[in-house]
Structure formats: structure tokens, C-alpha cells
Amino acid sequence: MTWVTIGRLEDIPLRGARCVDTPEGRIAVFRTADNQVFAMEDSCPHKRGPLSQGIVHGTSVTCPLHNWVISLESGSAQGADVGQVRTMAVRNDNGALLLELTELRVAAE
Amino acid sequence: MTEKLVIIGNGMAPGRMLDELFEKAPGAYDVTIFNAEPRVNYDRIMLSPVLSGEKSYDDIIIHDEAWYERNGVTLLKGARVTEIDRESRTVTAADGRTASYDKLVIATGSSPIIIPVPGHQLPGVLAYRDLDDVERMLEIARNGGRAIVIGGGLLGLEAAYGLKRQGMEVTVIHLMPTIMERQLDPPAAYMLKKALGDRGIDIITKANTKAILGTDKVEGIELDDGRIIPGEMVVMAVGIRPNATLARAAGLTVNRGIVVDDGMATSDPNIYSLGECAEHRGVCYGLVAPLYESARALADRLAGGSAEYQGSVTNTKLKVTGINLFSAGDFAEAPDREEIVLRDAAAGVYKRLVLKDNRIVGTVLYGDTADGSWFFDLMKKGSDVSAMRDTLIFGQSFQGGAPLDPMAAVAALPDDAEICGCNGVCKGKITSTITAKGLTTLNEVRAHTKASASCGNCTGLVEQLMKLTLGDRYNPAAVTPMCDCTDLGHDDVRRLIIAKGLKTIPAVMQELEWKTSCGCAKCRPALNYYLVCDWPDEYADDYQSRFINERVHANIQKDGTYSVVPRMWGGVTSAAELRAIADVVDKFEVPMVKVTGGQRIDLLGIQKEDLPAVWADLGKAGFVSGQAYAKGLRTVKTCVGSDWCRFGTQDSTGLGIRLEKFMWGSWTPAKLKLAVSGCPRNCAEATCKDIGVICVDSGFEIHFAGAAGLEIKGTEVLGQVKTEDEALEYIVALTQMYREQGRYLERIYKWAKRVGLDEIRRQIMDDAEKRKGYFDRFVFSQKFAQVDPWSERVSGKDKHEFKPLVVTGFSEAAE
Ligand SMILES: Cc1cc2nc3c(=O)[nH]c(=O)nc-3n(C[C@H](O)[C@H](O)[C@H](O)COP(=O)(O)OP(=O)(O)OC[C@H]3O[C@@H](n4cnc5c(N)ncnc54)[C@H](O)[C@@H]3O)c2cc1C
Ligand code: HEM
Ligand code: SF4
Ligand code: SF4
Ligand code: FES
């Protein structure tokens, strides 16, 4: 488990998301209207839609491909849909964002 | 100790049985399923919508992989059981896989009957039973040609309709004088045949197939009377036979099906049978509703109960979009029977009730099936109808003298009355789920109970049940709210935005008392559009409230890449433009270049990070965004018109280009596609567009409100004008009227239907002042809208959209 600096809060649009490429794959980092930050795999449990491209509302995101709604807090699909996205811890230290990664790997040169 | 339950067959019946069993006695059994089909449990009755393209396989899955995992069920896919050894209580599959059981359920369903006429083994002769059959049909359908369906029953007609929808010519061959003769009387069969004929399906009755023709694949069929019908595919839908071979070989008692008692046990008390393969009190069923009833009884037995299945009365509905048909019971004429008939030719309605001793024994409804479940319930219960005989045929709402409140009628239905025939959902299940899960919208009820989720025939009933259960919390007559965040409908919101001068999304949400902090993915894009439309100069577009395509100005594809469609004004291009596109394709290794239906070129499979660079190169050649992603003006298709065509009456290409240059960039409630044809031969297909123009010698005929997507609809004529300037003015005014009144995502044809064609003609054609007002407001709004979004982004706007925040986690590890 390592905390990795990924950037600053202002780098992410309000009610928006940015991506972080890591050895664990592409992670979506979300910023809500009230400046909470969440991170999860950028892959919808339905058909791998890129959740970072969805519309963020409250503490949920709606997938751009077929409109599943995923809770940013728990990573689980809302409503009648069933599915789970892996979430990761992300910390906001006075505007600096740190993401917790389990797996570290040397980049392939 | 948990017992071992083995199930042979993974169809709809055992699927439902397990749902009930896990609810009643979770963990009581260690379950293993052998399934000859290499897949999970899906909704077989919905294969017809899959064939017609109205649904996909994913939509009809009942239990996904996660369900088996969650319930600890071992599913052996592609495992066809070939032997049951009752001595050692084991079953063995063809591939050698084996399992031992304490309790065994045989649920092998049935097999389609293939008539052994010469040629029946040719490739291209298909049955209609499982997903593999559907896939084979779709494969052949891709090449077009004619499909011949043998059998004009429920299955055959659904197959015919699906294949027609897939673009094939279709002929149905039916042995009897009328189609669906077991479910329909001749008048209803006549109406159905006519309706299918209108959809382009040929039906030949009293026809017997003598041989299927062809040498190494199907080339046609020959009938007894010598007629030959050429075709590429033969679908046999002449009936089913219970799959009882396995049980017979194991020495169980078998008639037509595997004989079971009221507890669904076979002649071996440790072996049960369920589904179409079972025979209960002499009856083998071929519809899901009775199978679901017996599944409930078996689940209870396996959970230690003593439920008894009493047999079922069945009814039939045909799942062909736009045709309403209901049939139940026996309706043959006999001396001791009376009938009540209602016909309304204009409305295409036919209703017939057959009575015996003042009780309903048969019902056929065509065109209006709303009272189907009420008649069916009276029939099942054997209720005496003499008191209401005179008004019986008018349905439930006419009973009791003065028209009865339909709510009271629904309230009077017993809990076990079937509401949704497709999914076998009864009233009690719907009302209890509404209460238990706190459901308040029709969509939620569909998602949780499946009622009204298939053919939709029962939607009215379901809504009444919701009203009954929820009282004032549900009011079907009220406006549908925009979404769950507000009780206001689209029209109220639009009105209030202007009346209260609301100019930002937060202001709307505050003033109109939104129930959520920042809306949802349904209301935010709608509000953003309303504000852009109503305050073009003042409102700052909220990109985070736009769908991804409109946020990054490209179309997202299934794999997360994007497609890029530059504008080609009126579909006209040049060597320089094509060269620039070719260079982009080479430079960015664009995997797919395709000509769109809108007369321009689509570059598919572009990585998001590359978009600004692609646009920069296209921009240098003069291209701007084609807005192929926008709820806004998309394309203006044209034909070559009087410049080239020997029939052309006006410069249709020129007018199309002028319209596109005038209107590009404008946002509309839903996408807006135009076309201009140079003469009534209509080569630009203008009469199925949102707005179309047909040029004639004396001027321009303006059309609107066509559709050519999920629905197909020819346009309506708005009116005729003399000059090109007028054509432009009227079209622009019409567009602005739609922009100001349309509900978000409401296409122009739906808006027109809602506000009325005459009203639109009155305002645009006859009221010069109104027209000018609309025109001027459009022109004003274009000042702010006609900014090429691509060049903006090439110059650096929204940079964050196109690259990752950071690439991390790799180098740190090296430290
Ligand atoms: C296209 C179509 C449309 C229909 N429309 C309707 C409708 O509108 N309304 C309605 O009520 N009904 C409809 N039906 C009928 C309904 O689908 C069936 O009544 C129902 O699916 C039967 O369920 P079941 O569980 O008995 O058998 P099935 O669902 O047929 O399942 C049997 C399963 O057992 C497997 N199997 C067979 N033998 C073996 C073996 N030896 N070892 C392992 N596995 C084996 C089969 O591969 C199959 O997957 C329709 C059927 C079709 C084909
Ligand atoms: C997410 C869903 C959809 C995507 C990604 C999509 C994509 C496209 C694209 C890229 C084009 C070419 C467009 C152009 O040149 O501007 C197109 C054309 C077309 N689309 Fe869609 N489309 C979608 C949904 C629909 C729907 C719902 C309908 C019907 C209501 C529809 C009907 C059409 C028609 C009729 C054309 C041809 C236009 C013409 O000939 O002028 N599309 N589509
Ligand atoms: S619509 Fe008329 S003018 Fe245009 S190409 Fe066809 S025939 Fe020619
Ligand atoms: S491009 Fe249009 S018609 Fe083709 S699959 Fe996509 S939505 Fe369907
Ligand atoms: S991939 Fe996310 S909803 Fe389909």
C-alpha cells in the first residue's frame, strides 16, 4: 500500500473527473459539487464503459454508454442494476491529491 | 446436512423454481445444473424481440453469472445428460461429467418438431427454439432474400415478423384454413392476417409442404399443389414435443410427457419433473405462466412443504409490435353455447365472448385487449355473469349501472389475478413489491417485478395498481416529472425558467425546489439546453451537464474511443477536402473510415488524447465540426438538383448548403436532420426527415415531422412557398418554434403531434408576425452558437478533457 501524489484538486473540474494511469489500470478520480474526491476503476460493471466520461451528480456518476448509475462512495450500481466497481482510497491534503495503490510496478521501458 | 439437488435443463421453469426455493429455504441444497445450451438462464419468450432487433441477448438474461455465484449454484454449460442411474443416484453427461443426487429435477423442456419431408436436412432449414436458432436466422437474414416459415401459429408468426423486420421477404405456409386456429376464431384470424399482410408478410393458408428444394442448401419449397416458392431459409414452427427420452430410458412413467403427480414427483419419489417436458393430469403445457405456477409448487415441496399444483387455465398473447391480440379458452360453436360479439371496423376492434351456462368459456379480443385479464379471471373462476350480460362485452368499467370507476375494478381483482402475461406476474406480487421496496414510478415497478417490462400490453393495469397501492403518491393523469429530482414536468420547468428569469442551473434548482443537491444525468442536460435556448447571450454553457459527446465534440464508441465527422456542406466535397481526410487517416492510423447516412465521412476509432490534433489537421483544410453528436443541427442532405439532374426544378444543392450554413451550431431539443430534393422523385429522401424540402416548378414544398429511426413516419406538409429566401425563413422559424417548445429529447415529430399540426401551420405559414419573431430570435441566438467547437479546443479550451491527470505508480516503485 502506497500513497501516490496525483495532482491537485483544482485539476479536476467540479462535478467532473480525470483519469490516472497506473499499474492497476486506468483509475477515474471524481470531484463532486461539494469538493469530495473519490477514486475507482474507470470501468463500468455493465460493459466496461469509461465512467470518468459520465455525468457526475450528487455522489454518483452515470455511465456514458448505457446510463447505469454508480455510487462514488461504494462503487456499487444503483437502482435495479447490480454490479460493483473496485474503489480506491484517495486523500485530499490541503488541495494535494494522493491515491492509494496496492500494486507498484516498474514501468516497462 | 445440505442435500444434493441436481437439475437437468436450465430453462425458464427451473430458473423460476430456484428463485422461489432460495427465498423459501436458502442454503437447504447444494445445487448442480446440467444444461445442454452453453449459456445461463435467459427469457426464451423474448427471443422474438431479439430476432426482430428490438432487444439484445443481454436484455433477456434472467440469471447472470453473478447469480449462480451468489447462490452457490454449479452450472455445467454445454453438458447434455445422456443417462440417469437411479440405482446409484447419479446422472452423466455426454462429455463424461457426472454428479450424484439426493433429489433430481428433470426439466428438459421440449424439442421442435421437424416434419421429415424430403430436403428437411438441408442447411438453411431451421427450428425456432433457442438462441442458436436465432443467431442462425440472423446470419442468413443479413444477406436478404426470402424466408419461408412453415406453421402459422404463435411461434411461426413471431418468427415471420422478426425476419421481416430484419429485411427479409417472408412467406408463411399454413396447413389449416385460418392462422392460429387453436387460439383464434376465423374473424380474429382474418384481422390478424390482414394486419400482417399490411406489414409485408405473405400468408398462404390450406397449403401443405411437399418438399424442400435445393442441392447443398435451401433454395425453396414445393407445395402439394405444385406451386414452388423460392427462398433462402425455411423455419419450421409446426409444434413441439416434450423431451422425455431420458426419463423413458430411466424407466420412469412417460405418456406424451413425463408423468407427474400434484407434487410434481415422477414415478420415482426422488425424481421430479418440471416444465414443458412434464405431463400433469394429462396435460403438457407450452406456455410459461402454467410452468411458473407448477414451479412454485415444486419449490414448496423441495423446501419441505406440501403444496399441490392444480393445473392451469392458459391464455395467449402475440408479441408482434403494434398488434394487440388476446385469446383464452375454448370458442368453438356448439348448441349449448352462446356468444357475444362486438365489432368496430373503424377502430379495428373485434371482441367475442363464448358463454356456456352463463359462464365465460372462451374469449378472443383483437385490437383492444384491455379487458383481457378481467375476462380471463371471470373464466378461471367460473363466475356467473348473467347479472351483467348486457354490458359484459364493453368490459369491466361498464359494470354496475353507471360506468364504474376503473380503479374500483382493479381493486376488485383478487391477488392471484394475472396482470402481466408475458412474465407471469400476478397482482399480489406487484402490490407487495411496490410496498416492500417503496417503488413510486412505472420504471421502478418494471425493473423490480418485470411486470409490463416485455410487450407492454398491461401497462395501463400496472399503473392502476400503482395508483391503488400508493394513493396520492402516484397519479398517472398528472404530468410526468422530468426525473426523480423534481415533481415538475418539462413544460412547467420551461415556463418557470422564463417567468422567473432563472439563468443558471443552481438558480433553477433552488427556485424550483429540486429534491437533490445537483440533479441527475436526466435533468441536468435538459436544464442546460433550456437555458442555452432561452438565454443565448447570457447563459454560460455548463459542460459538466452535457453528455460526453457534446462535452468533447465527438461520438463515444463502445470501446471508449471516439468518432469524428467533419461537416461537408450539403454533402458536397472536393479533392482538397478528401486529401486532407486521407492524410489524417494515415497520420493517426484511423482504423475505420465510413460514409455516413448523412452524406459525409466518419473517422472511427480515434483515441481521446488524439482528438485535438486530428481537429487541428482537419481545421487547416477548412473543416468544422459536423456536430454528428449533437442534440442540434446535424446534416442537410441534398440531391444534385437543377445544376445537373435532368429532372431538377430548383437548385436543391444550393438551398441545402445555404440552410446548413445558416443553421449549423444551433442546439435543438433532440437531433435535427434536414434534406432537400430537387423534384418529387425525392432522391434526397426528404420526406422522412425532421424537416425536408421538395422542390417543384412553382417553388418549394416544406415538409416536417418525419422519422426514420426506431419509428418510421413520412413527413407532414407545412406548406408551399415561392422563393428560396422564403423557404429559408419558414424553415428557420419552424426550427425556432420547436426549440422554444420542445421537451428535451423530444424529436420534432413527437413535438408536432403534441402541439398539433394545424397550430404549427397557423403560426408559421399564416401569422407573419409570429414567424418573424421566431426567425429573429433564431438569428440572435446563432450569434453565440456559431463558434466551431473544434477550433476552440485546438486553441486550448478544455485541455483537461483530453489528457490524463497523471501517469503514476510506475516510477515510484523503482525507488
Ligand atoms: C420463440 C419462442 C417464443 C415463445 N413465446 C412465448 C410466449 O409469448 N408466452 C409463453 O407463455 N410462452 C412462450 N414460449 C414458450 C416458453 O418459452 C416455454 O414454455 C418455456 O421456455 C419452457 O420452459 P422449460 O423450462 O420447460 O424449458 P426450456 O426453457 O426449453 O429449457 C429446457 C432446457 O433444457 C435443456 N436440455 C434439454 N435436454 C437436456 C439434457 N438432456 N441435458 C441437459 N440439458 C438439456 C435445453 O437445452 C434447454 O436449455 C415461447 C417459446 C419460444 C421458443
Ligand atoms: C447512441 C446512439 C446513436 C449513435 C452513436 C448514432 C450514430 C450515428 C452516426 C454517427 C450517423 C451519421 C451521422 C451524420 O452524418 O451526421 C448516424 C446517422 C443516422 N442515425 Fe444514428 N446514432 C444513434 C442513434 C440513432 C437513433 C436513436 C436513431 C433513430 C431515432 C438514429 C437514426 C439515424 C439515421 C436515420 C441516420 C441517417 C441520417 C441521414 O441519412 O440523414 N440514430 N447515426
Ligand atoms: S430529386 Fe429530382 S432533381 Fe434531385 S436527383 Fe432526384 S430526380 Fe434529380
Ligand atoms: S450506428 Fe445506429 S443503427 Fe448502427 S448499431 Fe449504432 S445505434 Fe444501431
Ligand atoms: S457500460 Fe456502463 S452502462 Fe453499459
PDB file of N, CA and C in Angstrom, chain B residues 687-720:
ATOM      1  N   THR B 687     -38.624  13.214 -47.360  1.00  0.00           N
ATOM      2  CA  THR B 687     -39.929  13.011 -46.722  1.00  0.00           C
ATOM      3  C   THR B 687     -39.885  12.052 -45.540  1.00  0.00           C
ATOM      4  N   CYS B 688     -38.689  11.758 -45.029  1.00  0.00           N
ATOM      5  CA  CYS B 688     -38.642  11.058 -43.748  1.00  0.00           C
ATOM      6  C   CYS B 688     -37.732  11.819 -42.795  1.00  0.00           C
ATOM      7  N   LYS B 689     -37.506  13.093 -43.077  1.00  0.00           N
ATOM      8  CA  LYS B 689     -36.592  13.884 -42.259  1.00  0.00           C
ATOM      9  C   LYS B 689     -37.356  14.710 -41.230  1.00  0.00           C
ATOM     10  N   ASP B 690     -36.616  15.284 -40.278  1.00  0.00           N
ATOM     11  CA  ASP B 690     -37.241  16.194 -39.317  1.00  0.00           C
ATOM     12  C   ASP B 690     -37.822  17.386 -40.073  1.00  0.00           C
ATOM     13  N   ILE B 691     -37.029  17.915 -40.995  1.00  0.00           N
ATOM     14  CA  ILE B 691     -37.533  18.950 -41.899  1.00  0.00           C
ATOM     15  C   ILE B 691     -37.022  18.622 -43.304  1.00  0.00           C
ATOM     16  N   GLY B 692     -37.890  18.686 -44.287  1.00  0.00           N
ATOM     17  CA  GLY B 692     -37.466  18.372 -45.647  1.00  0.00           C
ATOM     18  C   GLY B 692     -38.064  19.365 -46.625  1.00  0.00           C
ATOM     19  N   VAL B 693     -37.393  19.485 -47.773  1.00  0.00           N
ATOM     20  CA  VAL B 693     -37.928  20.356 -48.820  1.00  0.00           C
ATOM     21  C   VAL B 693     -38.034  19.541 -50.104  1.00  0.00           C
ATOM     22  N   ILE B 694     -39.183  19.628 -50.766  1.00  0.00           N
ATOM     23  CA  ILE B 694     -39.326  19.057 -52.098  1.00  0.00           C
ATOM     24  C   ILE B 694     -39.490  20.235 -53.057  1.00  0.00           C
ATOM     25  N   CYS B 695     -38.516  20.376 -53.971  1.00  0.00           N
ATOM     26  CA  CYS B 695     -38.611  21.472 -54.927  1.00  0.00           C
ATOM     27  C   CYS B 695     -39.606  21.096 -56.025  1.00  0.00           C
ATOM     28  N   VAL B 696     -40.380  22.051 -56.437  1.00  0.00           N
ATOM     29  CA  VAL B 696     -41.294  21.852 -57.560  1.00  0.00           C
ATOM     30  C   VAL B 696     -41.145  23.060 -58.485  1.00  0.00           C
ATOM     31  N   ASP B 697     -41.742  22.979 -59.691  1.00  0.00           N
ATOM     32  CA  ASP B 697     -41.589  24.079 -60.643  1.00  0.00           C
ATOM     33  C   ASP B 697     -41.980  25.418 -60.051  1.00  0.00           C
ATOM     34  N   SER B 698     -43.091  25.383 -59.271  1.00  0.00           N
ATOM     35  CA  SER B 698     -43.615  26.659 -58.788  1.00  0.00           C
ATOM     36  C   SER B 698     -43.006  27.075 -57.461  1.00  0.00           C
ATOM     37  N   GLY B 699     -42.036  26.342 -56.949  1.00  0.00           N
ATOM     38  CA  GLY B 699     -41.425  26.781 -55.688  1.00  0.00           C
ATOM     39  C   GLY B 699     -40.924  25.642 -54.822  1.00  0.00           C
ATOM     40  N   PHE B 700     -41.237  25.741 -53.541  1.00  0.00           N
ATOM     41  CA  PHE B 700     -40.660  24.817 -52.567  1.00  0.00           C
ATOM     42  C   PHE B 700     -41.743  24.324 -51.611  1.00  0.00           C
ATOM     43  N   GLU B 701     -41.868  22.996 -51.522  1.00  0.00           N
ATOM     44  CA  GLU B 701     -42.833  22.425 -50.601  1.00  0.00           C
ATOM     45  C   GLU B 701     -42.076  22.072 -49.327  1.00  0.00           C
ATOM     46  N   ILE B 702     -42.498  22.668 -48.212  1.00  0.00           N
ATOM     47  CA  ILE B 702     -41.770  22.417 -46.962  1.00  0.00           C
ATOM     48  C   ILE B 702     -42.470  21.308 -46.190  1.00  0.00           C
ATOM     49  N   HIS B 703     -41.686  20.314 -45.812  1.00  0.00           N
ATOM     50  CA  HIS B 703     -42.203  19.178 -45.054  1.00  0.00           C
ATOM     51  C   HIS B 703     -41.581  19.171 -43.660  1.00  0.00           C
ATOM     52  N   PHE B 704     -42.250  18.516 -42.728  1.00  0.00           N
ATOM     53  CA  PHE B 704     -41.611  18.352 -41.419  1.00  0.00           C
ATOM     54  C   PHE B 704     -42.232  17.165 -40.690  1.00  0.00           C
ATOM     55  N   ALA B 705     -41.612  16.859 -39.547  1.00  0.00           N
ATOM     56  CA  ALA B 705     -42.129  15.832 -38.636  1.00  0.00           C
ATOM     57  C   ALA B 705     -42.086  14.427 -39.230  1.00  0.00           C
ATOM     58  N   GLY B 706     -41.027  14.116 -39.970  1.00  0.00           N
ATOM     59  CA  GLY B 706     -40.829  12.741 -40.397  1.00  0.00           C
ATOM     60  C   GLY B 706     -39.914  12.036 -39.406  1.00  0.00           C
ATOM     61  N   ALA B 707     -39.800  10.741 -39.546  1.00  0.00           N
ATOM     62  CA  ALA B 707     -38.904   9.985 -38.679  1.00  0.00           C
ATOM     63  C   ALA B 707     -38.453   8.754 -39.437  1.00  0.00           C
ATOM     64  N   ALA B 708     -37.179   8.419 -39.287  1.00  0.00           N
ATOM     65  CA  ALA B 708     -36.682   7.203 -39.916  1.00  0.00           C
ATOM     66  C   ALA B 708     -35.671   6.555 -38.989  1.00  0.00           C
ATOM     67  N   GLY B 709     -36.149   6.207 -37.813  1.00  0.00           N
ATOM     68  CA  GLY B 709     -35.273   5.519 -36.873  1.00  0.00           C
ATOM     69  C   GLY B 709     -36.031   4.338 -36.340  1.00  0.00           C
ATOM     70  N   LEU B 710     -36.077   4.238 -35.015  1.00  0.00           N
ATOM     71  CA  LEU B 710     -36.853   3.169 -34.392  1.00  0.00           C
ATOM     72  C   LEU B 710     -38.274   3.188 -34.929  1.00  0.00           C
ATOM     73  N   GLU B 711     -38.786   4.407 -35.103  1.00  0.00           N
ATOM     74  CA  GLU B 711     -40.093   4.545 -35.729  1.00  0.00           C
ATOM     75  C   GLU B 711     -39.897   5.091 -37.131  1.00  0.00           C
ATOM     76  N   ILE B 712     -40.800   4.726 -38.031  1.00  0.00           N
ATOM     77  CA  ILE B 712     -40.730   5.263 -39.375  1.00  0.00           C
ATOM     78  C   ILE B 712     -42.004   6.021 -39.641  1.00  0.00           C
ATOM     79  N   LYS B 713     -41.866   7.242 -40.146  1.00  0.00           N
ATOM     80  CA  LYS B 713     -43.044   8.049 -40.358  1.00  0.00           C
ATOM     81  C   LYS B 713     -42.755   9.025 -41.487  1.00  0.00           C
ATOM     82  N   GLY B 714     -43.634   9.083 -42.443  1.00  0.00           N
ATOM     83  CA  GLY B 714     -43.479  10.070 -43.505  1.00  0.00           C
ATOM     84  C   GLY B 714     -43.740  11.459 -42.958  1.00  0.00           C
ATOM     85  N   THR B 715     -43.227  12.476 -43.655  1.00  0.00           N
ATOM     86  CA  THR B 715     -43.392  13.838 -43.167  1.00  0.00           C
ATOM     87  C   THR B 715     -44.815  14.343 -43.380  1.00  0.00           C
ATOM     88  N   GLU B 716     -45.120  15.448 -42.738  1.00  0.00           N
ATOM     89  CA  GLU B 716     -46.350  16.197 -42.963  1.00  0.00           C
ATOM     90  C   GLU B 716     -45.961  17.429 -43.776  1.00  0.00           C
ATOM     91  N   VAL B 717     -46.918  17.938 -44.553  1.00  0.00           N
ATOM     92  CA  VAL B 717     -46.614  19.142 -45.325  1.00  0.00           C
ATOM     93  C   VAL B 717     -46.915  20.372 -44.468  1.00  0.00           C
ATOM     94  N   LEU B 718     -45.924  21.248 -44.381  1.00  0.00           N
ATOM     95  CA  LEU B 718     -46.144  22.501 -43.658  1.00  0.00           C
ATOM     96  C   LEU B 718     -46.841  23.481 -44.591  1.00  0.00           C
ATOM     97  N   GLY B 719     -46.339  23.575 -45.825  1.00  0.00           N
ATOM     98  CA  GLY B 719     -46.951  24.479 -46.795  1.00  0.00           C
ATOM     99  C   GLY B 719     -45.984  24.707 -47.937  1.00  0.00           C
ATOM    100  N   GLN B 720     -46.428  25.494 -48.927  1.00  0.00           N
ATOM    101  CA  GLN B 720     -45.569  25.748 -50.074  1.00  0.00           C
ATOM    102  C   GLN B 720     -45.220  27.225 -50.154  1.00  0.00           C
TER     103      GLN B 720
END
